[in-house]
Coordinates of C-alpha atoms in Angstrom, one line a residue:
M1 CA -14.5 7.6 -0.7
W2 CA -11.9 6.3 1.8
T3 CA -9.9 4.7 -1.0
T4 CA -9.7 8.4 -3.0
A5 CA -8.3 9.7 0.5
I6 CA -5.4 7.6 0.7
A7 CA -4.7 8.3 -3.3
R8 CA -4.4 12.2 -2.7
C9 CA -2.3 11.0 0.7
T10 CA 0.3 8.9 -1.3
L11 CA 0.6 11.0 -4.8
P12 CA 3.3 13.2 -5.7
S13 CA 1.0 15.0 -7.8
M14 CA -1.0 16.2 -4.9
R15 CA 2.1 17.8 -3.1
K16 CA 0.0 21.1 -2.3
R17 CA -2.9 19.4 -0.2
S18 CA -2.5 19.4 3.8
S19 CA -0.9 17.2 5.2
V20 CA 2.8 16.8 8.0
L21 CA 4.8 14.6 6.2
A22 CA 6.9 15.7 3.4
C23 CA 9.0 12.3 2.4
H24 CA 11.0 12.4 -0.8
A25 CA 13.6 9.5 -1.9
L26 CA 16.2 10.9 -4.4
R27 CA 16.7 9.4 -7.5
A28 CA 18.6 5.8 -6.9
E29 CA 20.0 3.7 -9.7
G30 CA 17.8 5.5 -12.2
R31 CA 14.4 5.4 -10.5
P32 CA 12.6 8.4 -10.7
R33 CA 12.4 10.9 -7.5
W34 CA 8.8 10.1 -5.7
A35 CA 7.1 10.9 -2.7
V36 CA 5.8 9.2 0.0
A37 CA 2.9 11.3 1.2
T38 CA 1.8 15.0 0.6
A39 CA 3.7 18.0 1.7
A40 CA 2.4 20.7 3.7
T41 CA 2.7 24.6 3.2
S42 CA 5.0 25.3 6.4
P43 CA 3.9 23.7 9.1
S44 CA 5.1 23.4 12.4
P45 CA 8.6 22.3 13.0
S46 CA 7.4 20.0 15.4
L47 CA 5.1 18.3 12.8
H48 CA 7.2 17.1 10.4
L49 CA 8.8 13.2 10.1
I50 CA 12.4 14.0 9.3
W51 CA 13.7 12.3 6.9
R52 CA 17.1 11.5 5.4
Q53 CA 17.0 11.4 1.6
L54 CA 17.9 7.5 1.0
R55 CA 20.3 6.8 -1.9
G56 CA 20.2 3.9 -3.2
Y57 CA 18.3 1.5 -1.3
G58 CA 16.5 -0.4 -4.1
T59 CA 13.0 1.6 -3.1
Q60 CA 9.9 0.4 -4.7
A61 CA 8.4 3.5 -6.3
P62 CA 4.9 3.8 -5.7
T63 CA 2.9 2.9 -9.7
P64 CA 1.0 6.6 -10.4
L65 CA -2.5 6.3 -9.9
P66 CA -5.1 7.1 -12.9
S67 CA -7.1 10.0 -12.8
T68 CA -10.0 8.1 -11.3
A69 CA -8.5 6.7 -8.4
L70 CA -7.9 10.6 -7.3
G71 CA -12.4 11.5 -7.3
N72 CA -11.7 13.5 -11.0
S73 CA -13.2 10.2 -12.6
P74 CA -14.6 11.6 -16.5
G75 CA -18.5 10.8 -17.0
V76 CA -19.8 8.3 -19.1
R77 CA -20.3 8.6 -22.7
Q78 CA -22.4 5.4 -23.6
V79 CA -22.8 2.0 -22.4
R80 CA -22.6 -1.2 -24.6
A81 CA -24.4 -4.4 -23.4
L82 CA -22.3 -7.5 -25.3
E83 CA -24.7 -10.4 -25.0
Q84 CA -21.9 -12.8 -26.3
E85 CA -19.2 -12.0 -23.9
R86 CA -21.9 -11.5 -21.2
Q87 CA -20.2 -7.9 -20.1
L88 CA -20.9 -4.3 -20.5
E89 CA -18.6 -2.1 -22.0
V90 CA -18.4 2.0 -20.9
E91 CA -17.3 4.3 -22.9
W92 CA -15.6 7.5 -20.9
E93 CA -15.9 10.8 -22.0
D94 CA -11.9 10.3 -22.1
S95 CA -12.7 7.4 -24.7
R96 CA -11.0 5.2 -22.5
Q97 CA -13.1 1.9 -22.1
S98 CA -13.9 -0.5 -19.4
M99 CA -15.6 -3.6 -19.0
Y100 CA -18.1 -5.4 -16.0
P101 CA -19.5 -8.9 -16.0
Y102 CA -23.1 -9.1 -15.8
T103 CA -22.5 -10.9 -13.0
W104 CA -20.7 -9.1 -11.2
L105 CA -22.9 -5.8 -11.6
R106 CA -25.6 -7.9 -10.4
D107 CA -23.9 -8.8 -6.8
N108 CA -22.6 -5.6 -6.3
C109 CA -26.4 -3.7 -7.2
Q110 CA -26.6 -0.8 -4.7
C111 CA -29.8 -0.3 -4.3
P112 CA -31.7 -0.5 -0.7
L113 CA -32.9 -4.4 -1.7
C114 CA -29.6 -5.2 -2.1
T115 CA -27.6 -3.1 0.1
L116 CA -27.9 -2.8 3.6
Q117 CA -27.0 1.1 3.1
S118 CA -26.3 2.1 6.9
A119 CA -23.7 -0.4 6.4
Q120 CA -22.8 -0.4 3.2
A121 CA -22.9 -4.0 3.2
R122 CA -24.3 -6.7 0.7
S123 CA -28.2 -7.8 1.8
L124 CA -28.2 -10.0 -2.1
L125 CA -27.6 -13.4 -1.3
L126 CA -25.7 -15.5 -3.4
S127 CA -28.4 -18.1 -3.3
Q128 CA -30.8 -15.5 -5.0
L129 CA -27.7 -14.7 -7.3
D130 CA -28.8 -15.9 -11.3
I131 CA -24.6 -16.2 -12.0
H132 CA -25.8 -16.7 -15.8
T133 CA -27.8 -13.5 -15.6
G134 CA -28.6 -11.5 -18.9
V135 CA -29.6 -7.7 -19.1
D136 CA -32.9 -6.6 -20.5
R137 CA -31.9 -3.6 -21.5
V138 CA -28.9 -0.6 -20.5
Q139 CA -28.8 3.1 -20.2
V140 CA -27.0 6.4 -19.4
T141 CA -29.2 8.2 -17.3
D142 CA -29.7 11.9 -17.4
N143 CA -27.5 12.3 -14.3
N144 CA -25.0 10.5 -16.0
K145 CA -25.8 7.0 -14.1
V146 CA -25.5 3.8 -15.3
S147 CA -28.5 2.0 -15.4
I148 CA -29.2 -1.7 -16.6
V149 CA -32.9 -3.4 -15.9
W150 CA -32.7 -7.0 -15.5
P151 CA -34.2 -10.2 -17.1
D152 CA -36.5 -10.0 -13.7
Q153 CA -36.5 -6.4 -14.1
H154 CA -35.0 -5.6 -11.5
T155 CA -33.0 -1.9 -11.7
S156 CA -29.3 -1.0 -10.8
E157 CA -28.2 2.2 -11.2
F158 CA -24.4 2.9 -11.0
D159 CA -22.5 6.2 -10.1
P160 CA -19.6 6.5 -12.5
E161 CA -17.1 7.3 -10.4
W162 CA -18.0 3.7 -8.5
L163 CA -17.7 2.1 -11.2
R164 CA -14.7 3.5 -12.4
K165 CA -12.4 2.6 -9.5
R166 CA -13.3 -1.1 -9.7
C167 CA -12.5 -1.5 -13.7
F168 CA -11.1 -4.9 -13.8
S169 CA -7.9 -3.7 -16.3
P170 CA -4.9 -4.7 -14.6
A171 CA -3.6 -1.2 -14.2
A172 CA -6.7 -0.3 -12.1
R173 CA -6.4 -3.2 -10.5
Q174 CA -3.1 -2.9 -9.3
A175 CA -3.9 1.1 -8.5
L176 CA -6.8 0.2 -6.3
Q177 CA -5.4 -2.0 -4.0
E178 CA -2.2 0.0 -3.5
E179 CA -4.7 2.8 -2.8
L180 CA -6.2 0.4 -0.1
F181 CA -3.3 -1.3 1.2
L182 CA -0.6 0.7 0.7
N183 CA 2.1 -2.3 0.1
K184 CA 4.7 -0.1 -1.6
H185 CA 8.0 0.4 0.9
M186 CA 10.5 2.6 0.9
Y187 CA 13.6 0.7 1.8
W188 CA 16.6 1.7 4.0
D189 CA 20.2 0.5 5.9
S190 CA 22.4 1.7 8.6
E191 CA 21.7 5.4 6.9
L192 CA 18.1 5.7 7.9
Q193 CA 17.3 8.9 9.8
I194 CA 14.5 7.6 11.6
P195 CA 11.5 9.5 11.3
T196 CA 10.4 11.3 14.0
A197 CA 7.2 13.2 15.6
N198 CA 6.2 14.3 18.8
F199 CA 4.0 12.5 21.1
E200 CA 1.2 14.8 22.0
E201 CA 0.9 15.8 18.4
V202 CA 0.2 12.6 17.4
L203 CA -2.3 12.6 20.5
H204 CA -4.1 15.6 19.1
D205 CA -3.8 16.4 15.8
D206 CA -5.2 14.5 13.0
K207 CA -3.0 15.6 10.3
A208 CA 0.2 14.6 12.9
A209 CA -1.5 10.9 13.2
L210 CA -1.8 10.6 9.3
A211 CA 1.9 11.1 8.7
W212 CA 2.4 9.3 11.7
L213 CA 0.9 6.0 9.7
L214 CA 1.8 6.9 6.6
A215 CA 5.7 6.6 7.7
L216 CA 5.2 4.0 9.7
R217 CA 3.3 1.7 6.5
R218 CA 6.1 3.7 4.2
V219 CA 9.4 2.9 6.5
G220 CA 8.5 0.8 9.2
I221 CA 9.8 2.3 12.2
V222 CA 8.7 6.1 13.9
Y223 CA 10.2 7.6 16.4
L224 CA 7.6 9.6 18.6
K225 CA 9.7 11.9 21.2
G226 CA 8.0 13.8 24.2
A227 CA 5.9 11.2 25.6
P228 CA 5.5 11.7 29.5
V229 CA 8.0 9.4 31.4
E230 CA 5.5 7.4 33.0
Q231 CA 3.9 3.9 32.4
G232 CA 0.8 3.9 30.2
Q233 CA 1.8 5.7 27.4
V234 CA 1.5 3.1 25.3
A235 CA -1.9 2.5 26.3
R236 CA -2.8 6.0 25.2
L237 CA -0.8 6.2 22.2
S238 CA -2.9 3.0 20.7
Q239 CA -6.5 4.4 21.7
R240 CA -5.2 7.4 19.1
I241 CA -6.1 3.7 16.7
G242 CA -8.2 1.8 18.8
Y243 CA -7.1 -0.9 20.8
L244 CA -3.9 -2.8 21.9
R245 CA -3.7 -6.8 20.9
L246 CA -3.6 -8.3 24.0
T247 CA -1.3 -11.5 24.4
F248 CA -0.2 -14.0 26.7
Y249 CA 2.6 -11.4 28.4
G250 CA -0.5 -8.9 28.9
H251 CA -1.9 -5.6 27.4
T252 CA 1.0 -4.2 28.1
W253 CA 4.2 -5.6 29.4
Q254 CA 7.6 -4.2 31.4
V255 CA 10.8 -5.0 29.5
Q256 CA 13.3 -5.0 32.6
D257 CA 16.0 -7.5 33.7
K258 CA 13.9 -10.3 36.1
S259 CA 15.2 -13.0 37.9
Q260 CA 13.1 -16.7 36.7
A261 CA 13.1 -14.4 33.3
N262 CA 10.2 -16.2 31.1
N263 CA 11.4 -14.5 28.3
V264 CA 15.0 -13.5 27.1
A265 CA 14.4 -9.9 26.5
Y266 CA 13.6 -9.9 30.2
T267 CA 17.4 -10.4 30.9
A268 CA 20.6 -7.7 30.6
G269 CA 22.0 -9.8 28.0
K270 CA 22.3 -9.3 23.7
L271 CA 18.9 -9.9 22.0
S272 CA 19.8 -11.0 18.4
L273 CA 17.5 -9.6 15.5
H274 CA 14.5 -11.5 16.1
T275 CA 10.4 -10.4 15.2
D276 CA 8.4 -10.7 18.1
Y277 CA 6.0 -13.3 18.5
P278 CA 6.4 -15.7 15.5
A279 CA 5.5 -18.8 18.1
L280 CA 1.6 -17.4 17.4
H281 CA 0.6 -18.4 13.6
Y282 CA -0.7 -14.5 14.0
P283 CA 2.2 -12.4 15.0
P284 CA 1.3 -9.0 16.0
G285 CA 1.8 -6.7 13.3
V286 CA 3.5 -3.1 15.1
Q287 CA 5.0 -2.9 18.2
F288 CA 5.2 -0.2 20.8
L289 CA 8.1 0.7 22.6
H290 CA 8.7 3.3 25.6
C291 CA 11.6 4.2 27.5
L292 CA 11.1 5.2 31.0
S293 CA 14.5 4.5 32.1
Q294 CA 17.8 3.4 30.2
A295 CA 20.7 1.6 31.5
G296 CA 23.7 3.5 32.6
E297 CA 25.6 1.4 30.0
G298 CA 25.1 0.3 27.0
G299 CA 21.6 -1.4 25.9
E300 CA 21.7 0.7 22.4
S301 CA 18.7 -0.5 20.4
E302 CA 19.5 -2.5 16.7
A303 CA 17.2 -2.8 13.5
V304 CA 17.0 -4.5 10.1
D305 CA 14.5 -3.8 7.5
G306 CA 13.9 -7.8 6.9
F307 CA 12.1 -7.0 3.6
H308 CA 15.0 -5.2 2.3
M309 CA 17.4 -8.1 3.3
A310 CA 14.5 -10.6 1.9
E311 CA 14.9 -9.2 -1.6
K312 CA 19.0 -8.6 -1.4
L313 CA 18.7 -12.9 -0.5
R314 CA 16.3 -13.3 -3.2
R315 CA 18.7 -11.4 -5.3
E316 CA 22.3 -13.0 -4.3
D317 CA 21.1 -16.3 -3.1
P318 CA 17.6 -17.4 -4.8
E319 CA 18.2 -21.2 -3.3
A320 CA 19.1 -19.8 -0.1
F321 CA 15.1 -17.7 -0.1
R322 CA 13.2 -20.2 -2.3
T323 CA 14.6 -22.6 0.7
L324 CA 13.5 -20.0 3.6
T325 CA 9.8 -19.3 2.0
S326 CA 9.1 -22.6 1.5
L327 CA 10.2 -24.9 4.5
Q328 CA 7.8 -24.1 7.4
V329 CA 9.7 -24.0 10.8
D330 CA 8.8 -24.4 14.0
F331 CA 8.6 -22.3 16.8
T332 CA 7.4 -22.2 20.7
D333 CA 6.7 -20.6 23.6
T334 CA 6.1 -21.8 27.2
G335 CA 5.5 -19.7 30.3
S336 CA 3.1 -18.1 32.6
D337 CA 2.8 -14.3 32.5
Y338 CA -0.5 -13.1 32.1
C339 CA -1.9 -16.3 32.2
D340 CA -0.1 -19.5 32.0
F341 CA 0.4 -20.4 28.0
M342 CA 2.1 -23.2 25.8
V343 CA 1.6 -22.3 22.3
Q344 CA 3.5 -23.9 19.1
S345 CA 3.1 -23.1 15.5
K346 CA 4.9 -23.8 12.4
N347 CA 6.1 -20.7 10.1
H348 CA 7.8 -19.6 7.2
I349 CA 11.1 -17.7 8.1
I350 CA 10.1 -15.7 4.8
D351 CA 6.4 -15.2 4.0
V352 CA 5.4 -14.2 0.1
D353 CA 1.6 -13.7 -1.1
S354 CA 0.8 -15.4 -4.3
D355 CA 2.4 -12.4 -6.3
G356 CA 6.0 -13.5 -4.8
R357 CA 6.1 -10.3 -2.8
V358 CA 7.5 -10.5 0.8
V359 CA 4.6 -9.8 3.0
R360 CA 6.3 -11.0 6.5
I361 CA 9.0 -12.2 8.2
N362 CA 9.4 -14.6 11.0
Y363 CA 12.1 -15.0 13.1
N364 CA 13.1 -15.1 16.7
N365 CA 16.0 -17.7 17.2
A366 CA 15.5 -18.0 21.6
T367 CA 11.8 -19.6 20.1
R368 CA 13.0 -21.3 17.0
D369 CA 11.9 -25.0 18.2
S370 CA 14.2 -27.8 18.3
V371 CA 11.5 -29.4 17.1
L372 CA 12.6 -29.2 13.5
D373 CA 9.8 -30.9 10.9
L374 CA 12.3 -31.1 7.9
P375 CA 12.9 -34.5 6.2
L376 CA 17.0 -35.1 6.7
H377 CA 17.9 -34.6 3.4
Q378 CA 16.5 -30.5 3.7
V379 CA 18.0 -30.1 7.1
Q380 CA 21.1 -28.7 6.0
A381 CA 19.8 -26.6 2.8
F382 CA 17.2 -24.6 5.8
Y383 CA 20.7 -23.9 8.1
S384 CA 22.8 -23.0 5.2
S385 CA 19.5 -20.9 4.1
L386 CA 19.0 -19.2 7.5
K387 CA 22.6 -18.7 7.8
A388 CA 22.9 -16.6 4.7
Y389 CA 20.1 -14.6 5.5
I390 CA 21.5 -13.3 9.1
Q391 CA 24.7 -12.6 7.9
L392 CA 23.0 -10.2 5.2
M393 CA 21.2 -8.8 7.9
T394 CA 24.2 -8.0 10.2
R395 CA 26.1 -6.4 7.9
P396 CA 27.3 -3.2 9.7
E397 CA 25.7 -1.7 6.3
N398 CA 22.2 -3.1 6.7
M399 CA 21.9 -2.6 10.4
L400 CA 20.7 0.5 12.4
T401 CA 21.4 1.4 15.8
Y402 CA 20.2 4.0 18.5
K403 CA 19.6 4.6 21.8
M404 CA 16.5 5.2 23.6
E405 CA 16.2 8.1 25.5
P406 CA 13.5 8.2 28.4
G407 CA 10.3 9.7 26.9
D408 CA 11.3 8.3 23.8
L409 CA 8.5 5.7 22.4
V410 CA 9.1 3.7 19.0
T411 CA 6.2 2.3 17.0
F412 CA 7.6 -0.3 14.4
D413 CA 5.9 -2.6 12.1
N414 CA 6.7 -6.1 13.7
W415 CA 6.3 -8.0 10.5
R416 CA 8.9 -5.8 8.6
L417 CA 11.5 -4.9 10.9
L418 CA 14.0 -7.4 12.9
H419 CA 15.2 -5.5 16.0
G420 CA 17.8 -6.5 18.8
R421 CA 19.5 -5.1 21.4
K422 CA 23.1 -5.0 22.6
S423 CA 23.8 -6.3 26.5
Y424 CA 23.5 -3.4 29.1
L425 CA 24.4 -2.8 33.0
S426 CA 22.1 -1.2 35.0
H427 CA 22.9 1.2 38.0
P428 CA 21.5 0.7 41.1
D429 CA 20.3 4.6 40.4
Q430 CA 19.6 3.7 36.4
V431 CA 17.5 0.6 35.9
R432 CA 16.9 -0.4 32.5
H433 CA 13.0 -0.3 31.6
L434 CA 11.0 0.1 28.7
E435 CA 7.4 -0.6 28.6
G436 CA 5.5 -1.9 25.5
A437 CA 2.4 -3.5 23.7
Y438 CA 0.9 -4.9 20.4
L439 CA -1.7 -3.7 17.7
D440 CA -2.7 -5.5 14.2
W441 CA -2.1 -4.1 11.1
D442 CA -6.0 -4.7 10.5
E443 CA -6.4 -1.9 13.5
V444 CA -3.6 0.3 12.3
M445 CA -4.6 0.5 8.5
S446 CA -8.3 1.2 9.5
R447 CA -7.6 4.4 11.8
L448 CA -5.2 4.9 8.9
R449 CA -7.5 5.3 6.1
I450 CA -10.6 6.6 8.6
L451 CA -7.8 9.9 9.1
C452 CA -7.2 9.8 5.3
K453 CA -10.8 10.6 4.6
S454 CA -11.2 13.0 7.3
V455 CA -8.1 15.2 6.7
N456 CA -8.7 15.4 3.5
G457 CA -12.5 16.4 4.4
E458 CA -14.3 13.6 2.9
S459 CA -18.2 12.7 4.1

């Protein structure tokens, strides 16, 4: 399974597996050493993503996955139907036990009548599912599969590895979700040495591409060096993943100082830290920027780890964090480019999921609307909270500064990083020009899973 492949790509215990990414965090504040991905046996130096060892960033260490998530699932020792609980108890050969509800098992029957094998998609309709079903009999087959005969005499068989991966215990569920989505992040500050790889190797070598995407997911920013200094390279790179995200600014867009600019990025002035496109309810997840020409003076890029800063805010000013995660702010963008547009959204500055984990930052001071749909008594609290978050991000120790040169292509997580730019002065023979493009995380994660599966030789 591709989920098993991702586990092998991210577990420290699998260090001997082929991968070009050698990413380690040292012990920080008593946290254990861990590896974001596995190391290779001396691959070409140009394939390496180069990291500085990070200390003291509050790095989240991933929970080790159980052996079952690595594809080494023990066999089934015995099964037992628990009629009162309406659950199937599976005892594994390592003496652990897993429980599975009857309804879930019937809903996920893997037989050709219930599952379209060519699409790995459920054929059984929910209207046909008896959500109060019992079982007629259960047994372990000669080939160590779990066999269930239902009251209507329909038979389901389950592979032990498939079952164990879907165990309902809290630890197993958490491990599988991390395996699927890689939600653990390595936090950083101004001392980060940006992970770097070769553009052409990422295009043509699966291991290099996998290392790039793993670092992009874990760290949030990866530099690619050596791209041809001509337009079209962000589109080439997107084809390595799937396809570009079309927005009102086009499939790709040119960041230059333009007269009558329809975006503050198309000026030579300073750009404050921001995420792109919070004026959309679903902003692009990943951004590419390719340097074609750099300014004669200024133009340095700035970036900050928005997730890290949000966690700092949660610790240092819990009320500000609560305000920015609970109040919705209006954003707007109006103009004409790929087509004319007038977009409007309402977003939290900091989005958290049902477990309270930060999942997206939505902030662009230029497109934050003058419309503020808040009760009067919440207005000052909103401004105070936002100011506290911005002040955290702009502390020198938290902000990363770098300057792109022609041929450099930076890729970053637009849901996590806030990026900006210092003002610049172009010379007649040296006009600053970047080409940009967007992708969505769904496409990026899809390619990451496929690459992980292929690199590890899984069918």
